[in-house]
Coordinates of C-alpha atoms in Angstrom, one line a residue:
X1 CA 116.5 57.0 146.2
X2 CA 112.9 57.9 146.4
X3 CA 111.0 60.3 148.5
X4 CA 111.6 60.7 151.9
X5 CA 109.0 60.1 154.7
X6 CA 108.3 64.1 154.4
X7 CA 107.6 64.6 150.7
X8 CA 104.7 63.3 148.9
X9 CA 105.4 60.0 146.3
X10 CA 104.5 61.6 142.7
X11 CA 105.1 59.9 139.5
X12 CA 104.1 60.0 136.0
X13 CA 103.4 57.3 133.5
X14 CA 101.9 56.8 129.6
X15 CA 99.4 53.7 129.0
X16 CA 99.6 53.1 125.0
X17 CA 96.4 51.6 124.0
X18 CA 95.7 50.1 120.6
X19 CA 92.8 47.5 119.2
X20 CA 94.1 44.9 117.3
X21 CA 90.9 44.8 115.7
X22 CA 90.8 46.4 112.4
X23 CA 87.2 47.7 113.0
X24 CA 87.7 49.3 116.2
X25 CA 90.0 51.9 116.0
X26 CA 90.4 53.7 119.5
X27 CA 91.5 56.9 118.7
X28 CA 88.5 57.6 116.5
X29 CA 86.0 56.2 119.4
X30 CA 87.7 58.9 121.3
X31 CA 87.4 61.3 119.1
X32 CA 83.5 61.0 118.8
X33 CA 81.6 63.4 121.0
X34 CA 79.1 60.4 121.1
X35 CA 81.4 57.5 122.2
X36 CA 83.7 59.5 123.8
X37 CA 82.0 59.5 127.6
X38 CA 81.9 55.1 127.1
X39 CA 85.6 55.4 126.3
X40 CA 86.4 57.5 129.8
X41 CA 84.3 55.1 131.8
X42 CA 85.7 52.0 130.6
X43 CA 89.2 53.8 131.2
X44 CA 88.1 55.2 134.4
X45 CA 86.6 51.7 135.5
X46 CA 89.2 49.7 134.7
X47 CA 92.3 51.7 136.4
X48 CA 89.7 51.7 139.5
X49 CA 90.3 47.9 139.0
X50 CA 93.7 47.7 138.8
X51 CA 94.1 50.3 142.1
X52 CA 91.2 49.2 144.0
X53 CA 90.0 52.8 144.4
X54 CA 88.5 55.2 142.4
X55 CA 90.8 57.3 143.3
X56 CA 94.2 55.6 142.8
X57 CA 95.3 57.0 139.8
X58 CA 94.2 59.7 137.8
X59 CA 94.3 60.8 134.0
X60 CA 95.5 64.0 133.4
X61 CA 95.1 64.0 129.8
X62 CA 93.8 61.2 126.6
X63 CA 96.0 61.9 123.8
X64 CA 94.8 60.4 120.1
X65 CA 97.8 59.5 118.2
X66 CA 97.0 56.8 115.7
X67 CA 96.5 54.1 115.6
X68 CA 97.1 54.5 119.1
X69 CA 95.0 56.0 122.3
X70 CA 97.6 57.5 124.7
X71 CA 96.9 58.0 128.2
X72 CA 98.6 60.4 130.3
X73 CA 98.5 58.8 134.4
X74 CA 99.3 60.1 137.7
X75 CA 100.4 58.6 140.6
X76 CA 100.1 59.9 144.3
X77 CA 100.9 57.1 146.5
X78 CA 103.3 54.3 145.9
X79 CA 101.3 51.5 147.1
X80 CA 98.6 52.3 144.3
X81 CA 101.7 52.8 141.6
X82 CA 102.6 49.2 142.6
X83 CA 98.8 48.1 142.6
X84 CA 98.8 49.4 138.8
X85 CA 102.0 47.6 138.0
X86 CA 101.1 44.0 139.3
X87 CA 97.5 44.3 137.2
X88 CA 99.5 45.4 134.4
X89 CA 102.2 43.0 134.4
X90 CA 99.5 40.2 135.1
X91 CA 97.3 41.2 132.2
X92 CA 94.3 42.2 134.9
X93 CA 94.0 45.8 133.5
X94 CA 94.2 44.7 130.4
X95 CA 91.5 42.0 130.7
X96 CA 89.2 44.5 132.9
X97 CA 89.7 47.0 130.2
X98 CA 88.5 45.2 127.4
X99 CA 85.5 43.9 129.5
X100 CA 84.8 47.7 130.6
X101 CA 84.9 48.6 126.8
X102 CA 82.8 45.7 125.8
X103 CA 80.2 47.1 128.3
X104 CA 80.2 50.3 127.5
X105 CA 80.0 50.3 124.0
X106 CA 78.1 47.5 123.6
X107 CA 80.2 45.6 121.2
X108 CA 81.2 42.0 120.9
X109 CA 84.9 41.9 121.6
X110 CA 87.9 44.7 122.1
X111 CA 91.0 42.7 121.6
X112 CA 93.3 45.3 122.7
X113 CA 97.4 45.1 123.0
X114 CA 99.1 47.8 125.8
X115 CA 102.4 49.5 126.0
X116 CA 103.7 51.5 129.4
X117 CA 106.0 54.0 129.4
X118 CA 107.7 56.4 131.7
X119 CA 109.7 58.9 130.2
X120 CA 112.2 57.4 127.7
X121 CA 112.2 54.2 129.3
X122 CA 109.7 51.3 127.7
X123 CA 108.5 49.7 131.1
X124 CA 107.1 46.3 129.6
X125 CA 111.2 45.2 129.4
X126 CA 111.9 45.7 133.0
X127 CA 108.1 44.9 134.8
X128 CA 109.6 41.7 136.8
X129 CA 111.4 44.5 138.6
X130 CA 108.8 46.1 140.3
X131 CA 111.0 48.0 142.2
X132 CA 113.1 50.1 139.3
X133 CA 109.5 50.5 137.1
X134 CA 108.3 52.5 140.5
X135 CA 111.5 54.3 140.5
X136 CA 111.5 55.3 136.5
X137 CA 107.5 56.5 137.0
X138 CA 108.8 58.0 140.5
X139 CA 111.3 60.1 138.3
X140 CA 108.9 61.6 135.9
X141 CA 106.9 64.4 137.3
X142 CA 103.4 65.9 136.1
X143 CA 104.3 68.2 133.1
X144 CA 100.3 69.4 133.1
X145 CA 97.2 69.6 135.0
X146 CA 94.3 67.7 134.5
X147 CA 93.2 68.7 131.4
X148 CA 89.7 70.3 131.3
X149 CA 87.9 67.8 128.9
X150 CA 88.7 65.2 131.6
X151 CA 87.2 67.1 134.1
X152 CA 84.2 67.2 132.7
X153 CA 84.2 63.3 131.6
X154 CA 85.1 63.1 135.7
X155 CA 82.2 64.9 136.5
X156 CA 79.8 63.4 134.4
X157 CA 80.9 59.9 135.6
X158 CA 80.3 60.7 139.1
X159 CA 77.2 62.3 137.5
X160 CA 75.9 59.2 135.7
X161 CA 76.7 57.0 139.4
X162 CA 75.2 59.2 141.3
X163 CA 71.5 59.6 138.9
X164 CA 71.1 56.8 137.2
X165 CA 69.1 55.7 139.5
X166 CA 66.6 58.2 139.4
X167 CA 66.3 58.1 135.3
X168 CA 69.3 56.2 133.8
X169 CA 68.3 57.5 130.1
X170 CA 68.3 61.0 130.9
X171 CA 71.4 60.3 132.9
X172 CA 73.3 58.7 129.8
X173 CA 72.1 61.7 127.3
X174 CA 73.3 64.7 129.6
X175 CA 77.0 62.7 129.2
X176 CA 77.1 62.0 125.9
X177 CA 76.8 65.9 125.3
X178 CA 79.4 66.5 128.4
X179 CA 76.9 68.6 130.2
X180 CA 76.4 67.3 134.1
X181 CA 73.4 69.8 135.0
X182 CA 71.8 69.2 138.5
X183 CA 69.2 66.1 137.9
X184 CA 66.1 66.3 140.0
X185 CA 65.5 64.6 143.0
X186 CA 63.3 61.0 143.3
X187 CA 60.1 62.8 143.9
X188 CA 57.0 61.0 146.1
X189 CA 54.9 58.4 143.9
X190 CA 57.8 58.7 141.0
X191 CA 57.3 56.1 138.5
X192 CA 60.9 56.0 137.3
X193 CA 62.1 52.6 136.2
X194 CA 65.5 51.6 137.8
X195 CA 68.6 51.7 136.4
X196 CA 69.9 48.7 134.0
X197 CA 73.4 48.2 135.4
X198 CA 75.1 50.1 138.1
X199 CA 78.7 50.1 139.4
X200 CA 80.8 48.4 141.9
X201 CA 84.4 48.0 143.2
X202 CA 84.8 49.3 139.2
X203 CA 82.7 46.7 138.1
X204 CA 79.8 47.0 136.0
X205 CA 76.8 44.3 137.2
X206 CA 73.5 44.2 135.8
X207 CA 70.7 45.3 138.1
X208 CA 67.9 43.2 139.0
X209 CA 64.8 42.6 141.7
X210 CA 66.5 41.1 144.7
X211 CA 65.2 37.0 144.7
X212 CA 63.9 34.8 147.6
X213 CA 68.3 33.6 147.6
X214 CA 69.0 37.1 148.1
X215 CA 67.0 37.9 150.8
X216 CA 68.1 34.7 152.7
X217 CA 71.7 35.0 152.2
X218 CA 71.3 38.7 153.6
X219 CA 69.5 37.7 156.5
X220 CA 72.2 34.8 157.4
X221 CA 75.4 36.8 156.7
X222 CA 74.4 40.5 157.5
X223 CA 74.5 40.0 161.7
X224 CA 74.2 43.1 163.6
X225 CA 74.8 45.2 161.1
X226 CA 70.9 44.9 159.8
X227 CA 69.7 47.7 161.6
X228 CA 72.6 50.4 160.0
X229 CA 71.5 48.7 156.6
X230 CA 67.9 49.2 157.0
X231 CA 68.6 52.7 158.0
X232 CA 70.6 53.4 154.7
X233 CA 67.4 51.9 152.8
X234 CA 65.3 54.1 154.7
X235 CA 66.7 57.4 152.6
X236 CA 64.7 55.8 149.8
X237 CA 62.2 53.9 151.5
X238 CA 59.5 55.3 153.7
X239 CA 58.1 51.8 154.9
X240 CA 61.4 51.6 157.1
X241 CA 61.4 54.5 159.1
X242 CA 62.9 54.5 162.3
X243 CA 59.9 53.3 164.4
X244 CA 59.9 50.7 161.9
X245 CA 63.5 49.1 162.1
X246 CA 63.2 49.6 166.2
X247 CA 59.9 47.8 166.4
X248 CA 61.3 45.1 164.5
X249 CA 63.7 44.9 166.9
X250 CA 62.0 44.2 169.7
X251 CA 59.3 42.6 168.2
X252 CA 62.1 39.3 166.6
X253 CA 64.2 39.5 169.6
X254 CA 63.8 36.5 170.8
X255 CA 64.3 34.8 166.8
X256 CA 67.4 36.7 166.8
X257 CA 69.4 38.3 164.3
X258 CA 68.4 36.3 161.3
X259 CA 64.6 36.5 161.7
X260 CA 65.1 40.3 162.4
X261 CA 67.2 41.1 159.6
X262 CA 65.0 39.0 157.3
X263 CA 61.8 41.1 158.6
X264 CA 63.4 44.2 157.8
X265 CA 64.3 43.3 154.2
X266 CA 60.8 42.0 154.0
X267 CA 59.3 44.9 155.0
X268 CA 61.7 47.1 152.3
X269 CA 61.1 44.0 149.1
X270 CA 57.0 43.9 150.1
X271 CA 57.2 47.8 149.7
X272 CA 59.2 48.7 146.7
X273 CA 58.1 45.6 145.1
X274 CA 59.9 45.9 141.6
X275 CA 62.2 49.0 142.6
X276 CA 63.5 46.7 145.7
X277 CA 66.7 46.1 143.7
X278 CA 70.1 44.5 144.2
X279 CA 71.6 47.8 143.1
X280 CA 69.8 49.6 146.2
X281 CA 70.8 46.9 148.6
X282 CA 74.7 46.8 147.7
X283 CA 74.7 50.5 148.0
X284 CA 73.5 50.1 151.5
X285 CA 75.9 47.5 152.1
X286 CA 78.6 48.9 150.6
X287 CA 77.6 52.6 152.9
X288 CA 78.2 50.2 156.1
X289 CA 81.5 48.4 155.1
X290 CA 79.6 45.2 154.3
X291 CA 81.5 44.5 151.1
X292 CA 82.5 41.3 151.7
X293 CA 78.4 40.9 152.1
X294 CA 78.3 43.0 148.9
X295 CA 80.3 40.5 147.0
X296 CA 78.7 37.3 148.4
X297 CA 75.4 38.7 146.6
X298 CA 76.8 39.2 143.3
X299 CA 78.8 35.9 143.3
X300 CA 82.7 37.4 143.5
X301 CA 83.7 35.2 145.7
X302 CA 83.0 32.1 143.3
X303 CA 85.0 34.2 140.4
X304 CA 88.2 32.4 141.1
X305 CA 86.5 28.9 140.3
X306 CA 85.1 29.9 137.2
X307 CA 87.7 29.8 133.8

């Protein structure tokens, strides 16, 4: 049987990746110091995919074997393990994957085909039974620790998140050379550009200067919440300082929560002008447990109709 209520649910599996494109040829990609940090992300992106969480499975080590790219995972919690193996079986990590690797390396298409393992036993035969793939990957135990060159891809990701909105460029060189030295802070009257894309629920969206829609579906949709949002905004945006939001308050009380909410995103888009981004507002949203908000902006919820 499987752990016990007391013991912690380990397991260990291998992702075999390979491009069925003759041009792309992962291993290599991997093996570039260049290319290498576009590889990790798209990995790292799509397993957040598959597990819902950045944090739901993690590489311990990216083997090159040709013509195939090996990936060492680890599994801490069962539920996740299971998360992995429906995407998986469904073909949702393996479309998310080649969409990440599309993105990151800027290329047309990366047909790819996948193989899972655990062990000596070939997991792809036996996926309908969810249950005995959890138990085989349940079996097999970590042989290693992370491995160091992960570590640094892992801190360079977070790296790359966490900056690239203060200079995106600088951002991208310091991980293509594996080096994630401290980036200085957005200093007053900074002229940086924002960033081009930036990263949610694992996905990748291109950023943009929030529109008249965006502001109106925020103000409709965002309820009492629009005070802890304009408060999150505030870290980067001096025109909505606390007098400001609590003025506002009082001032559209009696237009209510829309009017209110739309004045304080007024007040943040008239200020910021260009740098009043989507990317800025989902981070706010997504720093208040709005993500069903989050999602309404950048059209997920109309995914499901589109082919």
């Amino acid at each position: 049987k499987m752990a016990n209520s007391s013991a912690p649910w380990i397991g260990c599996a291998y992702l075999f990746l390979q491009s069925t494109c003759k041009t792309i040829v992962l291993p290599s990609l991997y093996e570039s110091s260049q290319k290498k940090p576009s590889v990790f992300k798209a990995l790292k992106l799509a397993l957040a995919d598959s597990t819902g969480s950045m944090n739901g499975v993690d590489m311990l080590k990216v083997h090159c074997s040709q013509p195939h790219l090996i990936v060492q995972l680890k599994f801490c919690k069962q539920e996740n393990c299971r998360r992995f193996l429906q995407s998986y079986r469904e073909g949702a990590l393996q479309e998310s994957l080649q969409n990440h690797l599309q993105l990151s390396l800027a290329i047309s298409a990366v047909p790819l085909e996948m193989e899972l393992k655990a062990g000596s036993e070939h997991l792809d035969s036996m996926l309908k039974d969810e249950d005995r793939c959890l138990e085989c990957i349940y079996r097999e135990k970590p042989d290693r620790l992370r491995d160091e060159e992960i570590t640094k891809l892992e801190e360079c990701l977070k790296n790359l998140i966490v900056h690239q909105s203060i200079n995106n460029n600088m951002a991208v060189k310091d991980c293509a050379s594996l080096n994630s030295p401290s980036q200085p802070g957005p200093s007053q009257g900074n002229s940086l550009s924002p960033q081009v894309t930036f990263t949610f629920q694992g996905q990748v969206f291109a950023n943009r200067t929030l529109t008249p829609d965006d502001h109106q579906k925020f103000a409709k949709l965002v309820s009492k919440k629009w005070k802890q949002v304009g408060r999150s905004l505030q870290k980067t945006c001096r025109a909505l300082r606390d007098p400001v939001i609590d003025n506002l308050a009082l001032e559209y009380d009696r237009e209510g929560l829309y009017e209110q909410a739309y004045q304080m995103l007024l007040r943040f888009r008239e200020s910021e002008g260009q740098k009043a981004t989507i990317a800025r507002l989902i981070a706010a949203l997504e720093e208040n447990g709005l993500i069903s908000l989050a999602e309404e902006l950048l059209g997920l919820h109309s995914n499901e109709d589109r082919s």
